CSV table of C-alpha atoms and ligand atoms in Angstrom, one decimal:
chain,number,residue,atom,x,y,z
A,1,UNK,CA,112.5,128.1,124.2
A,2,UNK,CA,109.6,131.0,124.9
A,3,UNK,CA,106.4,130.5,122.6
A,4,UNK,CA,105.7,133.3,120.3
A,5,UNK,CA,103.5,135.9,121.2
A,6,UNK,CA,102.2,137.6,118.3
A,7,UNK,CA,98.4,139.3,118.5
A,8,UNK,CA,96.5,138.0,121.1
A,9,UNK,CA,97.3,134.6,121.5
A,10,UNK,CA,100.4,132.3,122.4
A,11,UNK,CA,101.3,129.2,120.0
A,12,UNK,CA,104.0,126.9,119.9
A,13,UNK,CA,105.0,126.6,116.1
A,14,UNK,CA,108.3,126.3,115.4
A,15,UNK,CA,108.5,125.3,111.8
A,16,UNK,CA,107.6,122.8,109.4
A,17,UNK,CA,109.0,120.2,108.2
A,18,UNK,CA,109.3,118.0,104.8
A,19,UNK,CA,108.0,114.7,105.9
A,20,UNK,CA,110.0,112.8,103.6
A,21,UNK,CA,113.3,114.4,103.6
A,22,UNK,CA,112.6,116.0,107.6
A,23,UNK,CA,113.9,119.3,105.5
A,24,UNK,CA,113.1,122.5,107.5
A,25,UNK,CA,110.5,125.4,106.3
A,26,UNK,CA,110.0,128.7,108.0
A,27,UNK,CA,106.4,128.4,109.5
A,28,UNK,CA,104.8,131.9,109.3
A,29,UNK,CA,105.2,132.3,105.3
A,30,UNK,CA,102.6,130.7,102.5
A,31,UNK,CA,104.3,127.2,101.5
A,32,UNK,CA,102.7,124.6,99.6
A,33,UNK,CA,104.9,121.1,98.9
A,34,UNK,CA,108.2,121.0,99.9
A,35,UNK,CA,111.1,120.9,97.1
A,36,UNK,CA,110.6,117.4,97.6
A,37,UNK,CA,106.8,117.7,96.5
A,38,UNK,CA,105.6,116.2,99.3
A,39,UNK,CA,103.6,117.3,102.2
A,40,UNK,CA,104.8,119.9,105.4
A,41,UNK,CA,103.9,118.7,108.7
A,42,UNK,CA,103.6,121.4,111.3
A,43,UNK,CA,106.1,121.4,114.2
A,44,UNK,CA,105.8,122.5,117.8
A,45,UNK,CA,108.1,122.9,120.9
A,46,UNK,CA,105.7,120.8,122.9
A,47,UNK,CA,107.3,121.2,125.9
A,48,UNK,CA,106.7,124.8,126.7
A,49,UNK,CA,103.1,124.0,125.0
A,50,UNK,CA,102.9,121.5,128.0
A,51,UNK,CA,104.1,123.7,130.6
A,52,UNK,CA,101.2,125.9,129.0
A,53,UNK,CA,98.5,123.6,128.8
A,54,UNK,CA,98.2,121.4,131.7
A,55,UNK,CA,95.8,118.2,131.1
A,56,UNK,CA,93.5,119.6,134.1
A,57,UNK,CA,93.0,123.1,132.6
A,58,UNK,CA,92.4,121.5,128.7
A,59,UNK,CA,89.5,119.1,130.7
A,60,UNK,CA,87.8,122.2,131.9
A,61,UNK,CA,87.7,124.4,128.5
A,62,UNK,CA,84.5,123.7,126.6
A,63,UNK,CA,84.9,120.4,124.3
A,64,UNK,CA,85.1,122.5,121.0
A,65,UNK,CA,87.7,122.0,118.3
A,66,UNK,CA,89.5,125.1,119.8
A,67,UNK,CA,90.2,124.0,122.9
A,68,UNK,CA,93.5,122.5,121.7
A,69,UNK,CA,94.7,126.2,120.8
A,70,UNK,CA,98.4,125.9,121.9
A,71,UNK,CA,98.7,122.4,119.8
A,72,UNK,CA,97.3,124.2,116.7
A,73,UNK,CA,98.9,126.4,114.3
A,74,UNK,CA,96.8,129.7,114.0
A,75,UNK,CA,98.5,132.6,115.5
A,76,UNK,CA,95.8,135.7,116.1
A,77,UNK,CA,92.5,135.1,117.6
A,78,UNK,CA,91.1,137.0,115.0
A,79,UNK,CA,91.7,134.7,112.4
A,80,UNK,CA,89.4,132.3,113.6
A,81,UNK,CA,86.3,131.4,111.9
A,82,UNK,CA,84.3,129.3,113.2
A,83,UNK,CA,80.7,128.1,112.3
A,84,UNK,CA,80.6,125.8,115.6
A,85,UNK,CA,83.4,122.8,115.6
A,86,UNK,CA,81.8,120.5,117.8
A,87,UNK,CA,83.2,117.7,119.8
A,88,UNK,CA,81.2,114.9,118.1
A,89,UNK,CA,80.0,112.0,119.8
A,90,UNK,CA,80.9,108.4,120.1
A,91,UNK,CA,77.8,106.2,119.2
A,92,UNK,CA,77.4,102.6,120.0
A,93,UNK,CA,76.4,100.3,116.9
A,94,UNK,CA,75.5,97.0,119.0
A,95,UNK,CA,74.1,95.1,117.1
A,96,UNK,CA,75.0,96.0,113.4
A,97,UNK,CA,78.7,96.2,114.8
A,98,UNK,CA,79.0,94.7,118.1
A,99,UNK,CA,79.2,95.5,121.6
A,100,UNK,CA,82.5,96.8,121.2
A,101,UNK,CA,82.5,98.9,118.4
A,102,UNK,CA,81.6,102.8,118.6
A,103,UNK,CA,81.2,105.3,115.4
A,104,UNK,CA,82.7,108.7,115.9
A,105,UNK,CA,80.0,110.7,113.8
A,106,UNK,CA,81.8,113.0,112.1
A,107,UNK,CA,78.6,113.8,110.4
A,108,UNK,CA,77.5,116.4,113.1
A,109,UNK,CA,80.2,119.0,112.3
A,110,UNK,CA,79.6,122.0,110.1
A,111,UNK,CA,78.6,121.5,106.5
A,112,UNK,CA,78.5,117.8,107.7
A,113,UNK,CA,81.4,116.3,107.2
A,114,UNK,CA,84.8,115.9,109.1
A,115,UNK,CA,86.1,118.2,106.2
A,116,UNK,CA,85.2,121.0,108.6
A,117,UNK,CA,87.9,120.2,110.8
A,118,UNK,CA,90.7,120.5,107.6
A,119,UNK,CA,89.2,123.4,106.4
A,120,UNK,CA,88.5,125.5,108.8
A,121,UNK,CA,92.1,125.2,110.0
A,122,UNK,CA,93.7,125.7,106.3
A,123,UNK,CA,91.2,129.1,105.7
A,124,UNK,CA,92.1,130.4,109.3
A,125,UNK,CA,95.9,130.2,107.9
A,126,UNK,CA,95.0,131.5,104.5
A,127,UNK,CA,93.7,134.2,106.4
A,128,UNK,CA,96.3,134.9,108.6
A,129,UNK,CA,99.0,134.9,105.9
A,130,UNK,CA,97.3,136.8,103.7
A,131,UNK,CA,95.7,135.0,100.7
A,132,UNK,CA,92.8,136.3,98.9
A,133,UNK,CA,92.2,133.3,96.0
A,134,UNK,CA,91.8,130.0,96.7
A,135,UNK,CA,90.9,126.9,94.4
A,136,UNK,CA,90.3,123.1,95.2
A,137,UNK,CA,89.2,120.0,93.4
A,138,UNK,CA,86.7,118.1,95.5
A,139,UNK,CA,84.9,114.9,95.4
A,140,UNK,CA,82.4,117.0,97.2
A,141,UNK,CA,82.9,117.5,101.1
A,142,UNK,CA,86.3,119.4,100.7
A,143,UNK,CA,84.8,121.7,98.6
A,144,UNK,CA,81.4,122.7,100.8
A,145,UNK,CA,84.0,123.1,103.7
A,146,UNK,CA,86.2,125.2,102.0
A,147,UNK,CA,83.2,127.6,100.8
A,148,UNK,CA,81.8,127.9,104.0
A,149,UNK,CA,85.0,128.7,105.9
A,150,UNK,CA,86.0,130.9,103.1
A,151,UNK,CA,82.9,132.6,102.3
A,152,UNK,CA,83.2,133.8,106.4
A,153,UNK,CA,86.8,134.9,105.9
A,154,UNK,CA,86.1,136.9,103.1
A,155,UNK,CA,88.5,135.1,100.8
A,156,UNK,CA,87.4,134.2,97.2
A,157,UNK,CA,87.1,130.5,96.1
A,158,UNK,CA,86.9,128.4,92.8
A,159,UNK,CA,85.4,124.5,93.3
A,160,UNK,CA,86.5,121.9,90.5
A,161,UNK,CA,84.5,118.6,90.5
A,162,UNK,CA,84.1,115.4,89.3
A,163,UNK,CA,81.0,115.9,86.7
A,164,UNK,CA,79.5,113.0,88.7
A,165,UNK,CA,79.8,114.5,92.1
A,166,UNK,CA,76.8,113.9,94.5
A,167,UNK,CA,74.6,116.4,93.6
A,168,UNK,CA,73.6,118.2,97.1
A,169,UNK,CA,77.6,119.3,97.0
A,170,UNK,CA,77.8,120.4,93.9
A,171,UNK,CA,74.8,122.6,94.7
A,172,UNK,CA,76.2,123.3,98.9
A,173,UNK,CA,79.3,124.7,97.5
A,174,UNK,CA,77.6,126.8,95.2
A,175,UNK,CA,75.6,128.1,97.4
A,176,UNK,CA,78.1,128.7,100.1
A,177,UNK,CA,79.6,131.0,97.9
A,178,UNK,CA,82.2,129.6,95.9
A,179,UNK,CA,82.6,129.5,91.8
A,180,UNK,CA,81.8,125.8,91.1
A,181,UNK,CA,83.1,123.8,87.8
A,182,UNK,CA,81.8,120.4,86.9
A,183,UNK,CA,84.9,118.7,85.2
A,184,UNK,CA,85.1,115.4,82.8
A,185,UNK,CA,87.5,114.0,85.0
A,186,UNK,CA,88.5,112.8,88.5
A,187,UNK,CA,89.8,114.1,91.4
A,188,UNK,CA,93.4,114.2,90.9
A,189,UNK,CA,92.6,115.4,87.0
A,190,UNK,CA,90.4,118.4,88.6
A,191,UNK,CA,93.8,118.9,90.9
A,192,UNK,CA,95.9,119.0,87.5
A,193,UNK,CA,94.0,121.8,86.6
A,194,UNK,CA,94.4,123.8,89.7
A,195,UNK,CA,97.8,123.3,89.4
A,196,UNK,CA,98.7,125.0,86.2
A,197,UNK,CA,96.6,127.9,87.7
A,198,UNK,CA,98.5,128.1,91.1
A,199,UNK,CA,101.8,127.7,88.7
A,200,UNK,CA,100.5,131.0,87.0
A,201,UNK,CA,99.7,132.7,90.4
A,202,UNK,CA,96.2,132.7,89.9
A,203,UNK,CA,95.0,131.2,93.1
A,204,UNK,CA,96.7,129.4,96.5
A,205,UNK,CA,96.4,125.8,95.4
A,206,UNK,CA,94.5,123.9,98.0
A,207,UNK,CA,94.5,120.3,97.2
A,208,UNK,CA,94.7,117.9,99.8
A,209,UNK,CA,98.4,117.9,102.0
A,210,UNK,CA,99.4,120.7,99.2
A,211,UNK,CA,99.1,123.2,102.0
A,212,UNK,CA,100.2,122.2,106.0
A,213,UNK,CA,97.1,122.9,107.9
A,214,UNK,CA,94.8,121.2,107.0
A,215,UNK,CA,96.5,118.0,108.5
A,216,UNK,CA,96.2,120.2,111.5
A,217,UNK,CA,92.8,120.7,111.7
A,218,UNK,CA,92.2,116.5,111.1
A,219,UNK,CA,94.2,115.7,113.9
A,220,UNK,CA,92.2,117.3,116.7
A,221,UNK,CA,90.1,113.9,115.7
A,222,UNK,CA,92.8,112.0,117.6
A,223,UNK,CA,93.5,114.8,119.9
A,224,UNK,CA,89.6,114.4,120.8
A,225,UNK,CA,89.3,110.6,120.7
A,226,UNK,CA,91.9,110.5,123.5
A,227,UNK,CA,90.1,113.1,125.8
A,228,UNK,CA,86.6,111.4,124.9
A,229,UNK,CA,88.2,108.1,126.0
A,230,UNK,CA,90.0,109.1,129.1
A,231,UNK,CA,93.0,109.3,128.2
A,232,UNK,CA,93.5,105.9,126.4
A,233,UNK,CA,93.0,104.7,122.6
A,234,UNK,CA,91.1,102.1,121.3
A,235,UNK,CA,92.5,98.9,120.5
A,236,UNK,CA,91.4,99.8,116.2
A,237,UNK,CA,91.0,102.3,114.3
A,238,UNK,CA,89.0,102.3,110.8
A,239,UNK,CA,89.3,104.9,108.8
A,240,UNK,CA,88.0,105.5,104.9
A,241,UNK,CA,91.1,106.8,103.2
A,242,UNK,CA,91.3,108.8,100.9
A,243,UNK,CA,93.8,111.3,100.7
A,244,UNK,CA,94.8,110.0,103.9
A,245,UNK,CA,94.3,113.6,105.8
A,246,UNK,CA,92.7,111.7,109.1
A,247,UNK,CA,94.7,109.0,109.5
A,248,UNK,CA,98.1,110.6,108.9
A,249,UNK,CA,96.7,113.6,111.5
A,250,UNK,CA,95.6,111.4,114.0
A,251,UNK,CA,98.9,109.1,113.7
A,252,UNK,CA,100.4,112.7,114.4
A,253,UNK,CA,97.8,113.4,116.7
A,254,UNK,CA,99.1,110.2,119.1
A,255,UNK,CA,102.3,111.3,119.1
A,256,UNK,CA,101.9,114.7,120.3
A,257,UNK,CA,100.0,113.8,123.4
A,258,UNK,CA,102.8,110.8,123.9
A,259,UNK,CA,105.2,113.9,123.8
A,260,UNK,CA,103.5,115.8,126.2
A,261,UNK,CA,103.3,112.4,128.7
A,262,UNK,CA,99.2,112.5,128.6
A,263,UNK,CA,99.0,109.3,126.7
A,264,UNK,CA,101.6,106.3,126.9
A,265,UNK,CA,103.2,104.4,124.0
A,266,UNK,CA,100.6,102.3,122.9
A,267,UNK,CA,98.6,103.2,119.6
A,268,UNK,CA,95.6,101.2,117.8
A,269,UNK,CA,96.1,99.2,115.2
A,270,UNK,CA,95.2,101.6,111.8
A,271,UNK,CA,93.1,100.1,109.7
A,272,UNK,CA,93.0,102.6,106.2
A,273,UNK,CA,89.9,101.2,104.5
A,274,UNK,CA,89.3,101.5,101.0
A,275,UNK,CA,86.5,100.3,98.0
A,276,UNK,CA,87.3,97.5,95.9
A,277,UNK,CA,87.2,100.1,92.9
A,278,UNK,CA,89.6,102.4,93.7
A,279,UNK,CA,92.2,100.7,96.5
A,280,UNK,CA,96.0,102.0,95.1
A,281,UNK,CA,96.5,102.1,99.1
A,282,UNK,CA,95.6,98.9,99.5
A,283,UNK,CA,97.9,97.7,96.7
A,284,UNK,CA,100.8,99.1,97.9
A,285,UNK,CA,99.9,97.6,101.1
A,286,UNK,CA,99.8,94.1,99.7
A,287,UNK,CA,103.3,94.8,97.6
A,288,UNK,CA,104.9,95.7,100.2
A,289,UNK,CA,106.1,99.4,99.1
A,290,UNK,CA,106.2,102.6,100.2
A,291,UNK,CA,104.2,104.7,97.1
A,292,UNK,CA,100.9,103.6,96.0
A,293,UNK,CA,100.6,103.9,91.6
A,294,UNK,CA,97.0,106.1,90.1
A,295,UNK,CA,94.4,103.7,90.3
A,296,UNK,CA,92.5,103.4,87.0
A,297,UNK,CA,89.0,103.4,86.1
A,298,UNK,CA,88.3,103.6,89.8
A,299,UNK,CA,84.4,103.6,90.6
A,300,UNK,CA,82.6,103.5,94.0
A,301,UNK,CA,79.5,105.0,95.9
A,302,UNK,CA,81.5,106.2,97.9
A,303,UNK,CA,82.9,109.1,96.6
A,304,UNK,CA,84.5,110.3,99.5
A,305,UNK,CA,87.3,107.7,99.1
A,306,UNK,CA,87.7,108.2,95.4
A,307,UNK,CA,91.0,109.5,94.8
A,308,UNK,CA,93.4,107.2,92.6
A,309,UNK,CA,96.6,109.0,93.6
A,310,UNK,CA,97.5,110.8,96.6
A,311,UNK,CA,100.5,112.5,97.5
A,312,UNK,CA,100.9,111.4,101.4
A,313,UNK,CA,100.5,107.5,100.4
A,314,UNK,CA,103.8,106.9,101.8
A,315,UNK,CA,102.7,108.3,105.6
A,316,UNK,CA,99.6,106.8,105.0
A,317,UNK,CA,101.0,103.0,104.3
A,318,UNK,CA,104.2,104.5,107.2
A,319,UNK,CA,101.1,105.1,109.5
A,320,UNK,CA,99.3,101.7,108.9
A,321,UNK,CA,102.1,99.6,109.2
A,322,UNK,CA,103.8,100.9,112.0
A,323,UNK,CA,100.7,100.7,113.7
A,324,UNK,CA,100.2,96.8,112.7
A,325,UNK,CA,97.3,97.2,111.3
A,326,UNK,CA,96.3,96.9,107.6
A,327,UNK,CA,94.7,98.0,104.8
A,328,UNK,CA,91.8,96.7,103.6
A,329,UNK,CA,89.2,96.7,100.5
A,330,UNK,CA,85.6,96.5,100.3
A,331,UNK,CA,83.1,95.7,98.0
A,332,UNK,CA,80.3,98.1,96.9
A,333,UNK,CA,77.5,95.2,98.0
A,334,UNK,CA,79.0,95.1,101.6
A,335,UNK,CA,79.1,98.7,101.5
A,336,UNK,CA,75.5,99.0,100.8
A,337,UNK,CA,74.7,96.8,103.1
A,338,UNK,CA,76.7,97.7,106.2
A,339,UNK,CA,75.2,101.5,105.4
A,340,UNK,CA,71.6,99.5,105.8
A,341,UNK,CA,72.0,97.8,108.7
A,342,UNK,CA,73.4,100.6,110.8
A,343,UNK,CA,70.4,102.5,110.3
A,344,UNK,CA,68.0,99.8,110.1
A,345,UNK,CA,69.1,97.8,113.3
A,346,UNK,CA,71.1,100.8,115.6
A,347,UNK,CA,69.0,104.1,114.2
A,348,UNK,CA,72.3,105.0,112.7
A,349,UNK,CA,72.4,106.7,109.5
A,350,UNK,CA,75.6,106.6,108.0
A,351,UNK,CA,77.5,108.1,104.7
A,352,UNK,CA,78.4,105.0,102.4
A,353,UNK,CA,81.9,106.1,103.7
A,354,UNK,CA,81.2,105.3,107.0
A,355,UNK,CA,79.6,102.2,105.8
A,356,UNK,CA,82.5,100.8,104.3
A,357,UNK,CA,84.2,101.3,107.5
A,358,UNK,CA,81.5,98.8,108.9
A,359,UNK,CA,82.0,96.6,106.4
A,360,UNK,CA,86.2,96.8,106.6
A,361,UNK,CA,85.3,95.8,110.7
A,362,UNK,CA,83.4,93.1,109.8
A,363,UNK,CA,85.7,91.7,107.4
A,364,UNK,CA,89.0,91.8,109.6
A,365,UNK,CA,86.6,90.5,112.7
A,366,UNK,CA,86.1,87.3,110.4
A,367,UNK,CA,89.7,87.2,108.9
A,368,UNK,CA,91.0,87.1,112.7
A,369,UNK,CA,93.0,91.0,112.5
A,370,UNK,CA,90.5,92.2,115.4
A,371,UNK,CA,88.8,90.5,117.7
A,372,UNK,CA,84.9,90.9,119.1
A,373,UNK,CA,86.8,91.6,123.2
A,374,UNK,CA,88.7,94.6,121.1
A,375,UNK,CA,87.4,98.1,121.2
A,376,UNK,CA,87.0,99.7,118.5
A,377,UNK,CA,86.1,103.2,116.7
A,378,UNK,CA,84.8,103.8,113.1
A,379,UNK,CA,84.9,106.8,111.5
A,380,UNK,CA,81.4,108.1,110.6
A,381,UNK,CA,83.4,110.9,108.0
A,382,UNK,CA,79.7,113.0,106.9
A,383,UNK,CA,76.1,113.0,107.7
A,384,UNK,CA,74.0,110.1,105.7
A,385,UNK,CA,71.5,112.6,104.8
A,386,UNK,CA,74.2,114.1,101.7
A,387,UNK,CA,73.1,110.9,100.0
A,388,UNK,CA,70.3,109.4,98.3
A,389,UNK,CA,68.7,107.4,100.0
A,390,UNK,CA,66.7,104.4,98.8
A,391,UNK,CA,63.0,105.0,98.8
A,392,UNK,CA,61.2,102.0,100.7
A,393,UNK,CA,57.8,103.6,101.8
A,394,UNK,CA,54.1,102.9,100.3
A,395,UNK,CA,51.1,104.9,99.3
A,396,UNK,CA,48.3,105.7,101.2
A,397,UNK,CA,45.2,107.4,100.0
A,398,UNK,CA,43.2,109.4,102.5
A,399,UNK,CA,40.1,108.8,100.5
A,400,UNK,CA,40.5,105.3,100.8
A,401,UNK,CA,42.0,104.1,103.8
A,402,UNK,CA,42.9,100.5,104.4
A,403,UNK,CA,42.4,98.6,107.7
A,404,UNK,CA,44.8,100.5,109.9
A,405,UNK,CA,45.5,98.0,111.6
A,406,UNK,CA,47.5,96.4,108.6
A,407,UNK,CA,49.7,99.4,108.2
B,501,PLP,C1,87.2,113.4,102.3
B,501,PLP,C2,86.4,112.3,102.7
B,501,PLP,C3,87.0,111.0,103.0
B,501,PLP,C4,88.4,110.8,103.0
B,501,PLP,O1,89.1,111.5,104.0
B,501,PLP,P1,90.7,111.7,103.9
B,501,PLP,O2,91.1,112.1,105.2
B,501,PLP,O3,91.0,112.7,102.8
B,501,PLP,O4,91.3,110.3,103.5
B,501,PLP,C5,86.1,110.0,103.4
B,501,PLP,N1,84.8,110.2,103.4
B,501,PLP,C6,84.2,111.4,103.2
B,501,PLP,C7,82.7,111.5,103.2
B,501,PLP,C8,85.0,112.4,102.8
B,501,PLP,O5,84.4,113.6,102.5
């Protein structure tokens, strides 16, 4: 089969696909769920995107999100928007992880967090099929993502919130140009609301794996971790789930390069990691089935991973235990604390996220699921400066200074 050559640009879409019931979707048209309700995944013919794209050629583009072109969805050059999707870095965390433990910092990406990668994937394909509303419910990252991306494309975007969202992305999103709602609910209740809206053709309904691309966009984290590691994948993977975007993308991720013979059969063990106060992933993990229920009452710092329901749990818990890894809940106090002593003993500064990721690593190191010899990546998801941090500095008055050599 011949890739399609439509505007500038060749891409190897084919269709998309139901991932429960494999049913098939034609690719360049709007679609949302399938008739299932669940999410699309995005099909390619990977062979002629091999013959394409030859390992070599990839290794000397620059190391931006877009050099995986022919393994991503958007069609015409001129659809991309881009506010500078970086390759971000692997940082060792010696001594408040170990000496085989590296944080991919997500956290240096546009509107800093790993939400860039999603949305600036979904808003190039808005774009390029023709939608001019958009609306979201956010916990916060989505949401400043979304505005950014769409504020540059010139499509029109409406936020819904938690009421309790971290402040700075109330405000981000605001000021990146999208209409903002504070709503007395949480994420999944702000997603209600978009619904009946969508339902009434009001706006393209952008919830998280309601649309395909987005899952598109989060997989060039994978795509990226094998090229950063040389071709190989770590022995575990921690990731703070959520909707389950990232992990289901990178699982996806894997096998794509297996299919194109640049990586072998081996994958890391998944680890989705969750708080203690709002874990229906972890639950259905521990039952033993396939759909996780709404979580109720859930509460955490980190807000990133508050979402009670979400509508991929099933390729979420497929991902995790096909992968034989697990997943795990953490406490708030371990959270707190593995956020402090990544900054205080490795310079890191993580999102409480990210923290809990540290905190699901130490865990499964002392519970026996990994081991200190195994390497390792944690997923950094946003930049620890969106949060408050705790104030722990003193006063010093210039009229009366100490001894300065007690400072
Ligand atoms: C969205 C988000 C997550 C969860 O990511 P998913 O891929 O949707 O599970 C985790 N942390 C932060 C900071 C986020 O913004």
């Amino acid at each position: 089969m011949t890739a399609n050559l439509v505007g500038e640009r060749r891409t190897f879409v084919t269709h998309l696909e139901c991932s429960l019931t494999g049913e098939r979707y034609e690719a360049d048209k709007l679609q949302g769920l399938s008739a299932a309700g669940r999410p699309l995944l995005v099909r390619y013919d990977l062979e002629a995107a091999g013959g394409a794209l030859r390992r070599e050629a990839l290794e000397a583009r620059p190391t931006d999100l877009w050099r995986w072109r022919e393994l991503l969805p958007v069609r015409r050059t001129e659809n991309i928007i881009s506010l500078g999707e970086i390759e971000t870095p692997l940082i060792p965390i010696p001594r408040s992880g170990g000496t085989n433990v590296l944080v991919k910092d997500e956290g240096r990406l546009p509107t800093g967090s790993f939400k860039a990668r999603g949305l600036v994937m979904a808003v190039a394909m808005a774009k390029e099929l023709g939608v001019k509303r958009i609306a979201m419910p956010t916990n916060g990252n989505a949401g400043a993502a979304l505005a950014a991306y769409a504020t540059r494309a010139g499509i029109e975007t409406l936020v819904l919130c938690p009421s309790d969202t971290p402040e700075v992305n109330v405000r981000e999103i605001a000021a990146q140009g999208a209409r903002v709602y504070r709503v007395n609910g949480l994420i999944d209740e702000c997603g209600a609301i978009v619904g009946i809206g969508a339902a009434e053709g009001l706006w393209f309904d952008f919830s998280t794996l309601k649309e395909p691309y987005r899952i598109e966009g989060k997989k060039t984290m994978g795509l990226e971790l094998a090229a950063q590691l040389g071709w190989r994948l770590p022995k575990a993977i921690f990731y703070p789930t959520g909707g389950g975007t990232g992990l289901i993308g990178m699982w996806k991720a894997f096998d794509e390069l297996e299919q194109l013979g640049w990586i072998g059969s081996e994958r890391p063990k998944m680890f989705a990691v969750q708080a203690s106060g709002c874990a229906p992933i972890v639950k259905a993990f521990e039952d033993g089935v396939e759909h996780a229920e709404r979580w109720e009452n859930a509460h955490t710092v980190a807000a990133g991973i508050r979402v009670p329901k979400a509508v991929g749990d099933f390729l979420i818990l497929r991902a995790v235990r096909e992968s034989g890894g697990a997943a795990l809940a953490v406490e708030e106090d371990d959270i707190v604390r593995a956020t402090a002593d990544s900054a205080a003993m490795d310079g890191l500064l993580l999102c409480p996220e990210g923290g809990a990721t540290l905190a699901a690593y130490r865990n499964a190191l002392e519970a026996g699921l990994v081991s200190a010899t195994d390497d390792v990546v944690l997923f950094n998801c946003a930049t620890g400066l969106k949060y408050p941090l705790e104030d722990r500095s003193a006063v010093l008055d210039k009229n009366a200074l100490p001894d300065l050599a007690e400072l």
